[in-house]
Coordinates of C-alpha atoms and ligand atoms in Angstrom, one line a residue:
X442 CA 140.2 154.3 99.9
X443 CA 141.8 150.9 100.5
X444 CA 140.0 148.6 103.9
X445 CA 142.8 148.3 106.3
X446 CA 142.9 144.5 106.0
X447 CA 143.2 144.6 102.2
X448 CA 146.6 147.4 102.9
X449 CA 148.0 144.5 105.2
X450 CA 147.5 141.8 102.5
X451 CA 149.2 143.5 100.4
X452 CA 151.9 143.7 102.7
X453 CA 152.1 140.5 103.6
X454 CA 152.3 139.5 99.9
X455 CA 155.5 141.5 99.6
X456 CA 157.4 140.1 102.2
X457 CA 156.6 136.0 100.4
X458 CA 159.6 134.3 100.2
X459 CA 160.6 134.5 96.7
X460 CA 163.3 131.7 96.8
X461 CA 161.1 128.8 97.2
X462 CA 161.3 125.5 95.2
X463 CA 159.8 125.7 92.1
X464 CA 158.5 121.7 91.8
X465 CA 155.2 120.3 89.5
X466 CA 152.3 120.3 92.1
X467 CA 151.5 116.2 92.2
X468 CA 147.7 117.7 91.3
X469 CA 149.6 118.0 87.1
X470 CA 149.8 114.4 87.7
X471 CA 146.1 113.6 89.7
X472 CA 144.1 110.9 88.3
X473 CA 141.2 112.9 88.9
X474 CA 142.4 114.7 85.2
X475 CA 141.1 111.3 83.1
X476 CA 138.9 110.6 85.2
X477 CA 136.5 114.4 85.2
X478 CA 137.7 114.3 81.6
X479 CA 136.2 111.0 80.9
X480 CA 133.0 112.1 82.0
X481 CA 132.3 115.1 80.5
X482 CA 133.2 112.9 77.3
X483 CA 131.2 110.2 77.4
X484 CA 128.6 112.3 77.4
X485 CA 128.5 112.9 74.2
X486 CA 124.9 114.8 72.6
X487 CA 123.1 114.6 69.3
X488 CA 123.7 116.5 67.6
X489 CA 126.6 117.8 69.1
X490 CA 127.5 121.1 71.3
X491 CA 131.3 121.8 73.6
X492 CA 131.9 122.7 76.5
X493 CA 133.7 126.0 76.9
X494 CA 133.3 127.3 80.0
X495 CA 131.2 126.5 83.2
X496 CA 129.2 128.7 85.5
X497 CA 130.7 130.3 88.7
X498 CA 129.1 128.7 91.9
X499 CA 129.2 125.1 91.3
X500 CA 131.2 124.7 88.0
X501 CA 129.2 122.8 85.7
X502 CA 130.3 122.8 82.0
X503 CA 127.9 125.2 79.6
X504 CA 127.6 124.1 76.0
X505 CA 128.3 125.7 72.8
X506 CA 127.3 125.0 69.1
X507 CA 130.3 123.7 66.9
X508 CA 130.7 126.8 65.5
X509 CA 132.2 128.7 68.0
X510 CA 135.8 129.1 68.3
X511 CA 136.3 126.9 71.1
X512 CA 135.0 123.8 70.4
X513 CA 138.4 122.1 69.1
X514 CA 139.9 122.2 72.8
X515 CA 137.4 119.8 74.1
X516 CA 138.6 117.1 71.2
X517 CA 142.2 118.2 71.5
X518 CA 142.0 117.6 75.1
X519 CA 141.8 114.3 74.2
X520 CA 144.5 114.0 72.3
X521 CA 146.2 115.3 74.9
X522 CA 145.2 112.6 77.3
X523 CA 146.4 109.8 74.6
X524 CA 149.9 112.2 74.7
X525 CA 149.9 111.2 78.7
X526 CA 149.1 107.6 78.3
X527 CA 151.8 107.3 76.4
X528 CA 154.5 109.1 77.4
X529 CA 152.9 107.1 81.2
X530 CA 152.9 103.9 79.1
X531 CA 149.3 103.2 80.0
X532 CA 147.4 101.4 78.1
X533 CA 144.2 103.3 77.7
X534 CA 146.0 106.2 74.9
X535 CA 144.2 104.0 72.5
X536 CA 140.5 104.7 74.1
X537 CA 141.3 108.3 74.5
X538 CA 141.9 108.7 70.7
X539 CA 139.1 107.5 70.1
X540 CA 137.1 110.0 71.9
X541 CA 138.7 112.5 70.3
X542 CA 138.1 111.2 67.4
X543 CA 133.5 111.4 67.5
X544 CA 134.1 115.0 69.3
X545 CA 135.7 115.8 65.9
X546 CA 133.1 114.6 64.1
X547 CA 131.2 117.5 65.0
X548 CA 133.8 120.1 63.8
X549 CA 133.9 118.2 60.0
X550 CA 130.3 120.5 58.9
X551 CA 132.5 123.1 59.8
X552 CA 135.1 122.7 56.9
X553 CA 132.3 124.7 54.1
X554 CA 129.9 126.5 56.8
X555 CA 131.7 128.4 60.0
X556 CA 131.7 132.2 61.1
X557 CA 135.0 131.7 62.8
X558 CA 137.0 134.1 60.9
X559 CA 140.6 133.4 62.2
X560 CA 139.7 130.8 64.8
X561 CA 139.7 128.1 62.2
X562 CA 143.1 127.5 63.3
X563 CA 142.4 127.2 66.5
X564 CA 139.0 124.4 65.6
X565 CA 141.4 122.2 63.7
X566 CA 144.0 121.8 66.2
X567 CA 142.3 118.2 67.1
X568 CA 142.8 117.4 63.3
X569 CA 146.7 118.4 63.5
X570 CA 146.7 115.9 66.5
X571 CA 144.9 113.2 64.5
X572 CA 147.2 113.8 61.6
X573 CA 150.5 113.7 63.6
X574 CA 148.8 110.2 65.1
X575 CA 147.9 109.2 61.6
X576 CA 149.4 110.2 58.4
X577 CA 147.7 108.9 56.7
X578 CA 144.2 109.6 57.8
X579 CA 142.4 111.3 54.8
X580 CA 139.9 113.2 57.8
X581 CA 142.4 115.0 58.9
X582 CA 144.0 116.1 55.7
X583 CA 141.1 117.0 54.1
X584 CA 139.9 119.0 57.1
X585 CA 143.4 120.9 57.8
X586 CA 143.5 121.6 53.8
X587 CA 139.4 123.5 53.7
X588 CA 140.9 125.1 57.1
X589 CA 144.3 126.2 56.4
X590 CA 142.6 127.6 52.5
X591 CA 140.1 129.1 54.9
X592 CA 142.5 131.0 56.7
X593 CA 145.0 131.8 53.9
X594 CA 141.8 133.7 51.7
X595 CA 142.0 136.0 54.7
X596 CA 145.9 137.2 54.1
X597 CA 146.0 140.6 52.7
X598 CA 148.8 141.6 51.0
X599 CA 148.3 145.3 51.4
X600 CA 148.1 144.5 55.2
X601 CA 150.9 141.7 55.3
X602 CA 148.9 140.2 57.7
X603 CA 145.5 137.7 57.9
X604 CA 142.5 139.6 59.0
X605 CA 141.1 138.0 62.4
X606 CA 137.5 140.0 62.5
X607 CA 135.6 141.2 60.2
X608 CA 133.8 144.3 60.2
X609 CA 131.2 144.6 57.8
X610 CA 130.0 147.8 58.7
X611 CA 133.5 148.8 58.3
X612 CA 135.0 148.5 54.9
X613 CA 138.3 150.6 55.6
X614 CA 139.4 148.7 58.9
X615 CA 141.2 145.3 59.0
X616 CA 141.3 144.1 62.4
X617 CA 144.4 141.8 63.8
X618 CA 144.7 140.2 67.1
X619 CA 147.8 138.7 69.5
X620 CA 145.7 135.9 69.4
X621 CA 145.8 135.1 66.1
X622 CA 149.3 134.1 66.5
X623 CA 148.6 130.7 68.0
X624 CA 146.3 130.3 64.2
X625 CA 149.7 130.7 62.0
X626 CA 151.1 127.3 62.8
X627 CA 147.4 125.7 60.2
X628 CA 149.3 127.8 57.6
X629 CA 152.4 126.1 58.4
X630 CA 151.3 122.0 58.9
X631 CA 149.1 123.6 55.5
X632 CA 151.7 124.4 53.9
X633 CA 153.4 121.2 55.0
X634 CA 150.2 118.8 53.5
X635 CA 149.5 120.8 50.3
X636 CA 153.2 121.9 49.2
X637 CA 152.3 125.3 48.8
X638 CA 154.6 127.2 49.9
X639 CA 152.3 130.7 49.9
X640 CA 150.7 129.7 53.3
X641 CA 154.4 129.7 54.8
X642 CA 155.0 132.7 53.3
X643 CA 151.6 134.3 54.5
X644 CA 152.1 133.0 58.6
X645 CA 156.1 134.8 58.2
X646 CA 154.8 138.2 57.0
X647 CA 151.9 138.0 59.5
X648 CA 154.3 137.7 62.1
X649 CA 157.0 140.2 61.3
X650 CA 153.9 142.7 61.0
X651 CA 153.0 141.2 64.3
X652 CA 156.6 142.3 66.1
X653 CA 155.9 145.3 64.3
X654 CA 153.0 146.8 65.4
X655 CA 151.5 144.4 68.6
X656 CA 154.5 144.6 70.5
X657 CA 155.9 147.8 73.0
X658 CA 159.1 148.8 73.7
X659 CA 159.0 147.3 77.0
X660 CA 158.0 143.3 75.5
X661 CA 154.3 144.1 76.7
X662 CA 152.1 143.7 73.9
X663 CA 148.3 145.2 72.7
X664 CA 145.7 143.3 71.8
X665 CA 144.1 144.6 68.9
X666 CA 146.0 146.1 65.8
X667 CA 143.5 148.2 63.7
X668 CA 145.0 148.3 59.6
X669 CA 143.7 150.5 56.8
X670 CA 142.5 147.9 54.8
X671 CA 143.2 149.6 51.3
X672 CA 146.6 151.2 52.6
X673 CA 148.9 148.8 55.3
X674 CA 148.3 152.0 57.6
X675 CA 147.7 151.4 61.4
X676 CA 144.7 153.3 62.1
X677 CA 144.4 152.7 66.3
X678 CA 146.9 149.9 69.0
X679 CA 144.8 149.3 71.6
X680 CA 142.1 146.8 73.0
X681 CA 138.9 144.7 72.9
X682 CA 139.1 142.7 76.1
X683 CA 141.6 143.8 77.7
X684 CA 141.4 146.8 80.6
X685 CA 142.4 149.5 78.4
X686 CA 144.2 150.6 75.3
X687 CA 147.6 150.7 77.2
X688 CA 147.5 147.8 79.1
X689 CA 148.6 144.3 78.5
X690 CA 145.7 141.2 79.0
X691 CA 147.5 138.8 80.0
X692 CA 145.7 136.0 78.7
X693 CA 146.7 138.0 74.3
X694 CA 150.3 138.1 76.4
X695 CA 150.3 134.6 76.8
X696 CA 149.0 133.7 73.2
X697 CA 151.9 135.6 72.2
X698 CA 155.0 134.1 74.5
X699 CA 153.5 130.4 72.6
X700 CA 152.8 131.9 69.3
X701 CA 156.5 133.3 68.8
X702 CA 158.0 130.3 70.5
X703 CA 155.9 128.6 67.4
X704 CA 156.9 130.8 64.9
X705 CA 161.5 130.4 66.4
X706 CA 160.7 126.4 66.2
X707 CA 159.0 126.4 61.9
X708 CA 162.4 129.1 60.9
X709 CA 165.1 129.4 63.4
X710 CA 164.9 133.3 61.8
X711 CA 166.7 134.9 64.6
X712 CA 163.8 137.6 65.2
X713 CA 161.6 135.4 66.4
X714 CA 163.1 134.1 69.7
X715 CA 163.7 137.5 70.1
X716 CA 161.1 138.2 70.6
X717 CA 159.2 135.4 72.3
X718 CA 161.7 136.5 74.7
X719 CA 160.9 139.7 75.7
X720 CA 157.1 138.7 75.6
X721 CA 158.0 136.3 78.3
X722 CA 160.3 138.4 80.2
X723 CA 157.7 141.1 80.5
X724 CA 155.2 138.4 81.8
X725 CA 156.7 136.9 84.4
X726 CA 158.8 140.0 85.0
X727 CA 154.7 141.5 85.9
X728 CA 153.9 139.0 87.8
X729 CA 152.7 139.5 91.5
X730 CA 154.2 138.8 94.5
X731 CA 151.1 136.2 95.6
X732 CA 152.4 134.4 91.8
X733 CA 147.9 135.1 90.6
X734 CA 148.0 136.3 86.9
X735 CA 145.4 138.5 86.7
X736 CA 143.6 138.7 83.9
X737 CA 145.1 142.4 82.6
X738 CA 149.1 142.9 84.4
X739 CA 147.3 146.9 84.1
X740 CA 143.9 146.2 85.5
X741 CA 143.5 148.4 89.1
X742 CA 144.3 145.9 92.4
X743 CA 140.9 147.2 94.1
X744 CA 138.2 146.0 93.7
X745 CA 140.2 142.4 93.8
X746 CA 140.8 142.6 90.2
X747 CA 139.6 138.2 88.9
X748 CA 142.7 136.3 88.1
X749 CA 142.9 134.7 84.7
X750 CA 143.7 131.3 84.7
X751 CA 144.0 130.4 81.5
X752 CA 146.4 132.5 80.7
X753 CA 148.8 131.5 83.1
X754 CA 148.2 128.0 81.4
X755 CA 149.1 129.2 78.0
X756 CA 152.0 131.1 79.6
X757 CA 153.4 127.9 81.2
X758 CA 152.8 125.5 77.7
X759 CA 154.7 129.3 76.3
X760 CA 157.4 129.3 78.7
X761 CA 158.2 125.3 78.2
X762 CA 158.3 125.7 74.0
X763 CA 160.8 128.9 74.8
X764 CA 162.6 126.9 76.6
X765 CA 162.6 123.7 74.2
X766 CA 164.0 126.4 71.7
X767 CA 166.7 128.2 74.0
X768 CA 167.6 124.1 73.8
X769 CA 167.7 124.1 70.4
X770 CA 170.3 126.4 69.8
X771 CA 173.8 125.5 68.5
X772 CA 174.6 125.4 71.1
X773 CA 172.4 125.1 73.3
X774 CA 171.1 128.2 75.9
X775 CA 170.8 126.0 78.7
X776 CA 170.4 129.4 80.6
X777 CA 167.7 130.0 78.8
X778 CA 166.1 126.4 79.0
X779 CA 166.6 126.7 83.1
X780 CA 164.9 130.4 83.3
X781 CA 162.2 129.5 81.1
X782 CA 161.3 125.7 82.5
X783 CA 161.4 127.3 86.1
X784 CA 159.0 130.0 85.4
X785 CA 156.6 128.0 83.7
X786 CA 156.9 125.1 87.1
X787 CA 156.6 128.1 89.3
X788 CA 153.3 129.6 87.6
X789 CA 151.8 125.7 87.2
X790 CA 152.4 125.7 91.3
X791 CA 150.8 128.9 91.6
X792 CA 148.3 128.4 89.9
X793 CA 147.2 125.2 91.2
X794 CA 147.7 126.1 93.9
X795 CA 144.6 129.0 93.6
X796 CA 142.6 127.3 91.2
X797 CA 142.5 123.5 91.3
X798 CA 139.1 122.6 91.8
X799 CA 138.4 119.0 92.8
X800 CA 134.8 119.0 93.3
X801 CA 134.3 121.5 89.5
X802 CA 133.8 120.2 86.5
X803 CA 136.7 121.3 85.3
X804 CA 140.0 120.8 85.9
X805 CA 140.3 124.7 87.1
X806 CA 138.8 127.9 88.7
X807 CA 139.5 131.1 88.3
X808 CA 139.1 131.5 84.6
X809 CA 138.0 135.1 82.9
X810 CA 137.0 134.4 79.5
X811 CA 136.1 138.1 79.2
X812 CA 135.9 140.9 81.7
X813 CA 134.9 143.6 79.9
X814 CA 131.9 142.0 78.7
X815 CA 128.5 143.0 79.9
X816 CA 128.4 141.1 82.4
X817 CA 131.5 140.9 83.0
X818 CA 132.4 136.9 82.2
X819 CA 135.0 136.1 85.6
X820 CA 135.7 133.2 88.0
X821 CA 135.0 130.3 85.7
X822 CA 136.3 126.6 84.3
X823 CA 137.8 127.4 81.0
X824 CA 138.4 124.9 78.8
X825 CA 141.3 126.0 76.8
X826 CA 142.7 126.3 80.6
X827 CA 142.4 123.1 80.8
X828 CA 144.1 121.8 78.3
X829 CA 146.8 124.0 78.4
X830 CA 147.6 122.9 82.1
X831 CA 147.2 119.3 80.5
X832 CA 149.6 120.6 77.8
X833 CA 151.8 121.5 79.9
X834 CA 151.9 118.7 82.7
X835 CA 152.4 116.3 79.9
X836 CA 155.8 118.4 78.5
X837 CA 157.2 118.4 81.8
X838 CA 156.8 114.2 81.6
X839 CA 158.6 114.4 78.3
X840 CA 161.2 116.8 79.0
X841 CA 162.1 114.6 82.4
X842 CA 160.9 117.3 84.5
X843 CA 158.0 115.2 86.2
X844 CA 156.3 112.0 86.5
X845 CA 153.9 110.7 86.0
X846 CA 151.3 110.4 89.1
X847 CA 151.0 111.8 92.4
X848 CA 151.7 108.9 94.1
X849 CA 155.0 109.4 92.5
X850 CA 157.2 112.3 93.7
X851 CA 157.3 115.3 91.3
X852 CA 161.2 116.3 90.6
X853 CA 162.5 119.3 92.4
X854 CA 163.8 121.2 89.9
X855 CA 165.8 124.1 91.2
X856 CA 165.0 127.8 92.5
X857 CA 163.8 131.0 90.9
Ligands
NAG1653 C1 125.6 116.5 79.4 O1 125.3 117.3 78.0 C2 125.0 118.1 78.1 C3 125.3 119.3 76.4 O2 125.1 118.2 76.0 C4 124.3 119.0 79.5 O3 123.4 119.4 79.2 C5 124.7 117.6 80.5 O4 124.5 118.7 81.7 C6 125.7 116.9 80.3 N1 125.3 116.2 81.7 C7 126.2 115.8 82.6 C8 126.0 115.1 84.0 O5 127.2 116.6 82.9
NAG1654 C1 158.2 103.8 79.1 O1 159.4 102.7 78.5 C2 160.0 103.9 78.1 C3 160.4 102.5 77.4 O2 160.0 100.7 77.7 C4 161.0 104.2 79.0 O3 162.0 104.1 78.7 C5 160.4 105.1 79.8 O4 161.3 105.4 81.3 C6 158.2 104.3 80.7 N1 158.6 106.4 81.2 C7 157.5 106.1 82.4 C8 157.0 107.1 83.1 O5 157.9 104.9 83.1
NAG1655 C1 140.3 110.4 61.3 O1 140.0 110.9 62.0 C2 139.1 111.1 61.9 C3 138.6 112.2 62.4 O2 139.1 113.4 62.8 C4 138.1 110.4 62.6 O3 136.7 110.1 62.1 C5 138.2 109.2 61.7 O4 137.9 108.0 62.2 C6 139.7 108.0 61.5 N1 140.0 107.7 60.4 C7 140.6 106.6 60.7 C8 141.0 105.6 59.6 O5 141.1 106.3 61.9
NAG1656 C1 125.6 126.2 58.2 O1 125.6 126.2 59.4 C2 124.9 127.3 60.7 C3 125.0 126.9 62.1 O2 126.1 127.5 62.1 C4 123.3 126.2 60.3 O3 122.2 126.9 60.9 C5 123.1 126.4 58.4 O4 121.8 125.6 58.4 C6 124.8 125.6 58.1 N1 124.3 126.1 56.4 C7 124.8 124.6 55.7 C8 124.5 125.1 54.2 O5 124.5 123.7 56.3
NAG1657 C1 149.1 128.2 46.3 O1 148.4 129.2 47.8 C2 148.0 130.1 46.9 C3 147.4 131.4 47.9 O2 145.7 130.7 48.6 C4 147.2 130.1 45.5 O3 147.2 131.5 45.5 C5 148.1 129.3 44.9 O4 147.2 129.2 43.5 C6 148.0 128.0 45.8 N1 149.1 127.9 44.6 C7 149.0 126.3 44.1 C8 149.9 125.9 43.1 O5 148.0 126.1 44.1
NAG1658 C1 160.2 138.5 57.9 O1 161.7 139.2 58.6 C2 162.7 138.6 58.4 C3 163.5 138.9 59.7 O2 163.3 138.9 60.2 C4 162.8 138.8 56.6 O3 163.9 137.7 56.7 C5 161.4 138.4 56.3 O4 162.1 138.5 54.2 C6 160.6 138.5 56.1 N1 159.5 138.5 55.4 C7 158.1 139.0 55.3 C8 157.5 137.9 53.9 O5 158.0 140.0 55.5
NAG1659 C1 140.4 152.3 73.2 O1 140.3 152.8 72.0 C2 139.2 153.0 71.1 C3 139.5 153.9 70.1 O2 140.4 153.9 68.9 C4 137.7 153.1 72.0 O3 137.1 153.6 70.9 C5 137.6 152.5 72.8 O4 136.6 152.7 74.1 C6 138.8 152.2 73.9 N1 139.0 151.2 74.9 C7 139.1 151.3 76.2 C8 139.1 150.2 76.5 O5 139.8 152.2 76.7
NAG1660 C1 158.6 121.6 65.5 O1 158.9 122.0 64.2 C2 158.2 120.8 63.8 C3 158.2 120.4 62.3 O2 158.8 121.7 61.8 C4 157.5 119.7 64.2 O3 158.1 118.1 64.4 C5 158.0 119.9 65.9 O4 156.7 118.9 66.4 C6 157.3 121.3 66.4 N1 157.8 121.8 67.8 C7 157.4 121.8 69.0 C8 157.9 121.8 69.8 O5 155.6 121.8 68.3
NAG1661 C1 139.5 132.6 92.8 O1 137.9 131.9 93.0 C2 137.5 132.1 94.2 C3 135.9 131.5 94.1 O2 135.9 129.9 93.0 C4 137.2 133.3 94.7 O3 136.2 133.5 95.8 C5 138.8 134.1 94.7 O4 138.2 135.3 95.5 C6 139.5 134.2 92.6 N1 140.6 134.8 93.4 C7 141.6 135.3 92.3 C8 142.6 135.9 92.4 O5 140.8 135.7 91.0
NAG1662 C1 170.0 132.8 76.5 O1 168.6 132.8 77.3 C2 168.9 134.0 77.9 C3 166.9 134.1 78.1 O2 166.4 133.9 77.2 C4 168.9 135.0 77.1 O3 168.8 136.8 78.0 C5 170.3 134.7 76.2 O4 170.2 136.1 76.0 C6 170.0 133.4 75.3 N1 171.6 133.7 75.4 C7 172.0 132.9 74.2 C8 173.5 133.1 73.8 O5 171.6 133.3 73.0
NAG1663 C1 133.1 139.8 87.8 O1 132.1 139.0 87.5 C2 130.8 139.1 88.2 C3 129.8 138.8 87.2 O2 129.8 139.2 86.5 C4 131.0 141.0 87.8 O3 129.6 141.4 89.3 C5 132.5 141.7 88.4 O4 132.2 143.1 88.6 C6 133.5 140.7 88.1 N1 134.5 141.5 89.1 C7 135.4 142.9 88.5 C8 136.4 143.2 89.5 O5 135.1 143.2 87.3

C-alpha cells in the first residue's frame, strides 16, 4: 500500500502545468560557481588526490587517487571555467588554465601505469582541452597519444569493440558498457594527432556494434553487453549500475546521447544522428512530470527513488550537442534544434530547482553514483555532474541562448 500523502503527491504531479517557458536558470551563471571551484582548486594536495563525490549530509568532497576513472573531471572543470571566462570576456581565463594544468600534472604518471581500462578516455579530457588551448603543448600531445594507444590496444577485431572492463576470471567474456561511447573521442583526437587512421576505424566499428547490441527497439539502452571474446557473439545484455537487466539506467542513456552526437560530428554518418535522436527522444519522453531525472527510468517510484542530477546534466549537454548537429545539417534542421534546446534548458531548470546547493562544496546535490552498490551511493554531489552543468551553461552562452551573469536576465526560450 502506498501512503495516502504519496498518492496525493503523485496526482499533483500529473496536473503540473506543462506549458511553462523554458528559461536558463540564473544559478547556471552564479558567481558561486567560480568561488566554489576556486576554493577547492586552491587546496591541492601532495601527493595529488581528486574530488569525486561528496558525502550525503554536508556536501563535503571525498578525495580519490589519480588512478580513478573520475580524476580528469576536476581539472577539465577548470578548463571549462576558462572557456566561460573567454565567452564572458572576463580577464581571469589564464589563471583557470594554470590551475587546470597544475591539477593535470598528477595524471601524467597514468600514461605508463594505470588500471583505468576504457576510462583512460575520461582521464585524458584535460589534456584534450590543453591541446585545443595550445596545439604545440608536447605534454598534452604525449598524454593523448599514450592514452589513445592504451584505449586502442583494447580493441578486438573479433568483437569489433574496445573492451570496457577486464574480466581476468572469465577469459571468454568481453564486457562493453554504453559509457564507452564517451571515450571514442580519444581515438578520434588520437588519429588526428598521430595520423593513424586505424584509431578512427576502431571507434567507428565500436559505435556500429553499440548501435546494434546496446539499443533496444524503443530507443532505450542496456548498460552492459557481454560478448564472447573468441567468437564475437553476444552472451548477454543487461546492467551493472542500473535497476535491472531490462531497465534503462539514466546516466548510461545520457552518455549515449552525447556519444552518438559526437560520432555524428566526427563522421557525418546519418545513422549516428538518427541514433542520437532515438536515445534523446526516449530520455525526454520518460522524464516524469515533476521534472526529476531518476537514477533509473524503471526504478520503482516507492520507496522514493533517488534522482541522478549527473544523468540530467550529461543529458542536457548531450541534447545541446545534438541540437548543434541538427543545425549543422544542410539545410539546417531548425525544428530539431529547437526541440532539443528546449528540452535541455528545461532539464537544467528542473535540475537546478531540485539540486542547486549553495551550502555544499559541490554545485549540485542529488547525484547517484551507484545505487546497486552496497551500501547504495546516492544523493551526493558528483564531480562529473558539476562539470556537465558548467559545460551546458557554457554551450548555452555560445549558442546565444543565455547571458553570462545572474544579474543580467537570462533570455527565455520558447515553451515546450
Ligand atoms: C583539502 O584537500 C584535502 C584532500 O586533498 C582534504 O582532505 C581537505 O578536506 C581539503 N580541505 C578543504 C578545506 O576542502
Ligand atoms: C565579448 O566580446 C565580443 C567582442 O568584443 C562581443 O562580440 C561579445 O558580445 C562579448 N560577449 C559578452 C558576453 O559580453
Ligand atoms: C602543457 O600542459 C601541461 C599540462 O597538461 C602543463 O603542465 C604545462 O605547463 C603546459 N606547457 C606549456 C608550455 O604550456
Ligand atoms: C603504479 O601505480 C600504483 C598506484 O596506482 C603505485 O602503487 C605503483 O607504485 C606504481 N608503479 C610504478 C612502477 O610507478
Ligand atoms: C596504427 O595503429 C595500429 C593499432 O594500434 C597499429 O597496429 C599500426 O601499426 C599503427 N600504424 C602506424 C603507421 O603507426
Ligand atoms: C559502420 O556503419 C556504417 C553505416 O552506418 C558503414 O558505412 C561502415 O562501413 C561501418 N563501419 C564499420 C567499421 O563497421
Ligand atoms: C542480470 O543478469 C545476470 C546474468 O546475465 C545476472 O547475473 C544478474 O544478477 C542480473 N542483474 C540484475 C540486476 O537482475
Ligand atoms: C566536432 O569535431 C570537430 C573536429 O572534426 C571539432 O573541431 C569540433 O570542436 C567538434 N564539435 C563539437 C561540438 O564537439
Ligand atoms: C534530493 O536530495 C535531498 C537531500 O540532499 C533529499 O532530501 C531529496 O529527497 C532528494 N530528492 C530526490 C528526488 O532525489
Ligand atoms: C529534424 O529533427 C527532428 C528531431 O530530431 C527529427 O525528428 C526530424 O526527422 C529532423 N528532420 C530532418 C529533415 O532531418
Ligand atoms: C540511498 O542510499 C542510502 C544510503 O546508502 C540507502 O540507505 C537507501 O536505501 C538508498 N535509497 C534507495 C531508494 O535505494
